[in-house]
Amino acid sequence: NDLEICKRFAAERAVLDREFKGNVVVGIGSGSTVVYVTKCIAETITRMNKEAEKDGRKPDLNVTCIPSSFQAKELILRNNLNLGSLESFPLVDWTIDGADEIDSQNNIIKGGGGCHTQEKILASCSKELYIVGDYTKYSPKLGTNWKKGIPIEVIPVSYVAVKRKIECRLGGEVLLRMAVMKAGPVITDNSNFIVDWRFPEGIDNWKDIETTLKMIPGVVEVGLFIKMAIKIYIGNEKDVKIYDF
Ligand code: DER
């Protein structure tokens, strides 16, 4: 459908804008848009190696991909890309990842796919973070389109205490994220729970909110990526809108 086409447009533009030369360490985000990113990276490498062979040059391109989740690792393997680990490559040249909502101030909600903890670690190790998404992801302010709240990964035993503290201090409602194909809560790649904070209207000091949430004992990571992205690619049916930050 047309949303998938928009995702693919954004993903391909973000990949084709990148430099593929010599040794490159690339971060792979999580979610459905990144499926197109990973496929396009693989196609780009194949094309460049073929061009080098045709010109009688030795292919000098060496791309190592670092995953942000079990899903990202599977994507890297399925596309026959070189799988690296953050332990071996703690400095990443560029990362491309998806998002749940982006506003005009470069405030981003991530974690709809339950992977924001390792995504944020990977983003923090990357020289450049590029975000890709379809046009439904870009809003004048957070909460306009994305109604599921801010994802927060928590240590399981703490989830009621964290819920209570957030609701008392910041208002809104905190819900434990329940699994669909399994009885009980979603369990993350890090063996933790996720709670989603349905925040109240009128919040805009997102950097302070991120710090306040992060400081609550039991909170592992918050799905707010504040001013971490260098460029945002938003795909429409006919073109890609790029926001530079
Ligand atoms: O969880 C995340 O932050 C993922 O990047 C994900 O939410 C992106 O969503 P997508 O499936 O629409 O790409």
Coordinates of C-alpha atoms and ligand atoms in Angstrom, one line a residue:
N1 CA 0.0 0.0 0.0
D2 CA 1.0 3.6 -0.3
L3 CA 2.5 3.9 3.2
E4 CA 4.9 1.1 2.4
I5 CA 5.9 2.9 -0.7
C6 CA 6.5 6.1 1.3
K7 CA 8.6 4.1 3.8
R8 CA 10.6 2.6 1.0
F9 CA 11.2 6.1 -0.6
A10 CA 12.4 7.5 2.6
A11 CA 14.6 4.5 3.3
E12 CA 16.2 4.4 -0.1
R13 CA 16.9 8.2 -0.2
A14 CA 18.6 8.0 3.2
V15 CA 20.8 5.1 2.1
L16 CA 21.7 6.6 -1.3
D17 CA 22.7 9.9 0.3
R18 CA 25.4 8.1 2.3
E19 CA 29.0 7.6 1.3
F20 CA 30.1 3.9 0.8
K21 CA 33.9 4.0 0.7
G22 CA 36.6 1.8 2.2
N23 CA 35.7 0.6 5.8
V24 CA 32.3 1.7 6.9
V25 CA 30.6 0.8 10.2
V26 CA 26.8 1.2 9.8
G27 CA 24.2 1.1 12.6
I28 CA 20.9 -0.7 11.7
G29 CA 17.8 0.4 13.6
S30 CA 14.6 -1.5 14.2
G31 CA 11.1 -1.6 12.8
S32 CA 9.4 -2.0 9.4
T33 CA 11.0 1.0 7.7
V34 CA 14.5 -0.2 8.4
V35 CA 13.6 -3.4 6.5
Y36 CA 13.8 -1.2 3.3
V37 CA 17.0 0.5 4.6
T38 CA 18.8 -2.9 5.1
K39 CA 17.7 -4.2 1.7
C40 CA 18.9 -1.0 0.0
I41 CA 22.3 -1.1 1.7
A42 CA 22.8 -4.7 0.5
E43 CA 21.8 -3.7 -3.0
T44 CA 24.1 -0.7 -3.0
I45 CA 27.1 -2.9 -1.9
T46 CA 26.4 -5.5 -4.6
R47 CA 26.0 -2.8 -7.3
M48 CA 29.3 -1.0 -6.2
N49 CA 31.2 -4.3 -6.2
K50 CA 29.9 -5.2 -9.6
E51 CA 30.9 -1.7 -11.0
A52 CA 34.4 -2.1 -9.5
E53 CA 34.8 -5.5 -11.1
K54 CA 33.6 -4.2 -14.5
D55 CA 36.2 -1.4 -14.3
G56 CA 38.9 -4.0 -13.4
R57 CA 39.3 -2.4 -9.9
K58 CA 39.5 -4.5 -6.7
P59 CA 36.4 -3.9 -4.7
D60 CA 37.7 -1.9 -1.6
L61 CA 34.3 -1.5 0.1
N62 CA 34.0 -3.2 3.6
V63 CA 30.7 -2.5 5.3
T64 CA 30.1 -3.8 8.9
C65 CA 26.6 -3.6 10.2
I66 CA 25.8 -3.2 13.9
P67 CA 22.3 -4.3 15.1
S68 CA 20.0 -2.4 17.5
S69 CA 17.8 -5.5 18.3
F70 CA 17.3 -9.2 17.6
Q71 CA 15.2 -8.1 14.6
A72 CA 18.0 -5.9 13.2
K73 CA 20.5 -8.8 13.6
E74 CA 18.1 -11.1 11.7
L75 CA 17.8 -8.4 9.0
I76 CA 21.6 -8.1 8.7
L77 CA 22.0 -11.9 8.4
R78 CA 19.1 -12.2 5.9
N79 CA 20.6 -9.6 3.6
N80 CA 24.0 -11.4 3.8
L81 CA 25.7 -8.3 5.3
N82 CA 28.7 -8.4 7.6
L83 CA 27.4 -8.6 11.2
G84 CA 29.4 -6.7 13.7
S85 CA 28.9 -6.2 17.4
L86 CA 28.9 -2.9 19.4
E87 CA 31.6 -4.5 21.6
S88 CA 33.9 -4.8 18.6
F89 CA 32.8 -1.6 16.9
P90 CA 31.9 1.0 19.7
L91 CA 32.4 3.8 17.1
V92 CA 29.8 3.8 14.4
D93 CA 30.0 6.0 11.3
W94 CA 26.3 6.4 10.7
T95 CA 23.0 4.8 11.8
I96 CA 19.7 4.8 10.1
D97 CA 16.6 4.1 12.2
G98 CA 12.9 4.6 12.2
A99 CA 10.7 6.5 14.6
D100 CA 7.1 6.6 15.9
E101 CA 6.7 10.4 15.8
I102 CA 9.0 13.4 15.0
D103 CA 8.2 17.1 15.6
S104 CA 9.7 20.2 14.1
Q105 CA 12.1 20.7 17.1
N106 CA 13.9 17.4 16.5
N107 CA 12.1 15.7 19.4
I108 CA 11.5 12.1 18.5
I109 CA 9.4 9.3 20.1
K110 CA 10.8 5.9 19.6
G111 CA 10.1 2.5 21.1
G112 CA 6.9 1.6 19.4
G113 CA 8.7 -1.6 18.4
G114 CA 10.0 -2.1 21.9
C115 CA 13.7 -1.7 20.9
H116 CA 14.5 1.9 22.0
T117 CA 17.1 0.9 24.6
Q118 CA 19.6 -0.6 22.3
E119 CA 18.6 1.8 19.5
K120 CA 19.5 4.7 21.8
I121 CA 22.8 3.1 22.8
L122 CA 23.6 2.6 19.1
A123 CA 22.6 6.1 18.2
S124 CA 24.8 7.5 21.0
C125 CA 27.8 5.6 19.5
S126 CA 27.1 6.9 16.0
K127 CA 28.7 10.0 14.5
E128 CA 25.5 10.6 12.6
L129 CA 21.9 9.4 13.2
Y130 CA 19.5 9.5 10.3
I131 CA 15.8 8.9 10.9
V132 CA 13.4 7.6 8.2
G133 CA 9.7 7.4 8.1
D134 CA 6.5 7.8 6.2
Y135 CA 4.5 11.1 6.3
T136 CA 2.3 9.9 9.2
K137 CA 5.4 10.2 11.5
Y138 CA 6.0 14.0 11.2
S139 CA 3.8 16.1 13.5
P140 CA 3.7 19.8 14.6
K141 CA 4.0 18.5 18.1
L142 CA 4.5 15.1 19.8
G143 CA 1.2 13.4 20.6
T144 CA -0.6 14.7 17.5
N145 CA -0.5 11.4 15.5
W146 CA 1.2 9.0 17.9
K147 CA -1.4 8.2 20.7
K148 CA 0.4 5.2 22.3
G149 CA 2.5 7.4 24.6
I150 CA 6.2 7.4 25.4
P151 CA 7.7 3.9 25.6
I152 CA 9.8 3.4 28.8
E153 CA 11.8 0.2 29.4
V154 CA 11.8 -0.8 33.1
I155 CA 13.2 -3.5 35.3
P156 CA 10.2 -5.8 35.8
V157 CA 10.0 -5.7 39.6
S158 CA 9.8 -1.9 39.5
Y159 CA 7.0 -1.4 37.0
V160 CA 4.2 -0.6 39.5
A161 CA 6.5 1.8 41.5
V162 CA 7.6 3.6 38.3
K163 CA 4.0 3.8 37.1
R164 CA 2.9 5.4 40.4
K165 CA 5.8 7.9 40.4
I166 CA 5.2 9.1 36.8
E167 CA 1.5 9.5 37.3
C168 CA 1.9 11.3 40.6
R169 CA 4.7 13.7 39.3
L170 CA 3.8 14.2 35.7
G171 CA 0.2 13.2 35.3
G172 CA -1.3 11.2 32.4
E173 CA -1.5 7.4 32.6
V174 CA 1.1 4.7 32.5
L175 CA 0.2 1.3 31.0
L176 CA 2.2 -2.0 31.1
R177 CA 2.6 -3.1 27.5
M178 CA 0.9 -6.5 27.1
A179 CA 2.0 -9.1 24.6
V180 CA -0.4 -10.2 21.8
M181 CA 1.0 -13.6 20.9
K182 CA 1.9 -14.5 24.5
A183 CA 0.0 -14.3 27.8
G184 CA 1.4 -11.5 30.0
P185 CA 3.6 -8.4 29.3
V186 CA 6.0 -7.8 26.4
I187 CA 9.5 -8.9 27.3
T188 CA 12.3 -6.8 25.6
D189 CA 15.6 -8.1 24.1
N190 CA 17.1 -7.1 27.4
S191 CA 14.6 -9.2 29.4
N192 CA 12.7 -6.2 30.8
F193 CA 9.1 -4.8 30.7
I194 CA 7.9 -1.8 28.8
V195 CA 5.4 0.7 30.1
D196 CA 3.8 3.3 27.8
W197 CA 3.2 6.8 29.3
R198 CA 0.1 8.4 27.9
F199 CA 1.3 11.9 28.6
P200 CA -1.1 14.9 29.3
E201 CA -1.6 17.8 26.9
G202 CA 0.7 20.8 26.9
I203 CA 4.1 19.2 27.5
D204 CA 6.9 20.7 25.5
N205 CA 10.0 20.6 27.7
W206 CA 10.9 17.2 26.4
K207 CA 14.6 17.3 27.4
D208 CA 13.7 17.9 31.1
I209 CA 11.0 15.2 30.8
E210 CA 13.5 12.7 29.5
T211 CA 15.9 13.4 32.4
T212 CA 13.1 13.3 35.0
L213 CA 11.9 9.9 33.7
K214 CA 15.4 8.5 33.3
M215 CA 16.3 9.4 36.9
I216 CA 13.4 7.3 38.3
P217 CA 15.0 4.1 39.8
G218 CA 13.9 1.1 37.7
V219 CA 13.8 3.0 34.5
V220 CA 16.3 1.5 32.0
E221 CA 15.7 3.8 29.0
V222 CA 13.1 6.3 27.7
G223 CA 11.8 6.4 24.1
L224 CA 12.6 10.1 23.7
F225 CA 15.5 10.9 21.3
I226 CA 15.9 14.7 21.9
K227 CA 18.0 16.5 19.2
M228 CA 19.9 13.3 18.4
A229 CA 19.1 13.1 14.7
I230 CA 21.2 15.0 12.1
K231 CA 18.7 14.5 9.3
I232 CA 15.1 13.3 9.0
Y233 CA 13.8 11.7 5.8
I234 CA 10.0 11.8 5.5
G235 CA 8.5 9.8 2.5
N236 CA 5.4 10.9 0.7
E237 CA 3.7 9.2 -2.3
K238 CA 5.8 11.2 -4.8
D239 CA 8.8 12.5 -3.0
V240 CA 10.9 12.6 0.2
K241 CA 11.0 15.7 2.4
I242 CA 14.3 16.1 4.2
Y243 CA 14.6 18.0 7.5
D244 CA 18.1 19.1 8.4
F245 CA 19.0 19.7 12.1
Ligands
DER1 O1 10.6 1.2 18.0 C1 11.1 2.1 17.2 O2 11.6 3.2 17.6 C2 11.2 1.7 15.8 O3 12.2 2.4 15.1 C3 9.8 1.7 15.2 O4 8.9 2.3 16.1 C4 9.7 2.5 13.9 O5 8.5 2.2 13.3 P1 8.2 1.6 11.9 O6 7.9 0.2 12.0 O7 7.1 2.5 11.4 O8 9.5 1.9 11.0

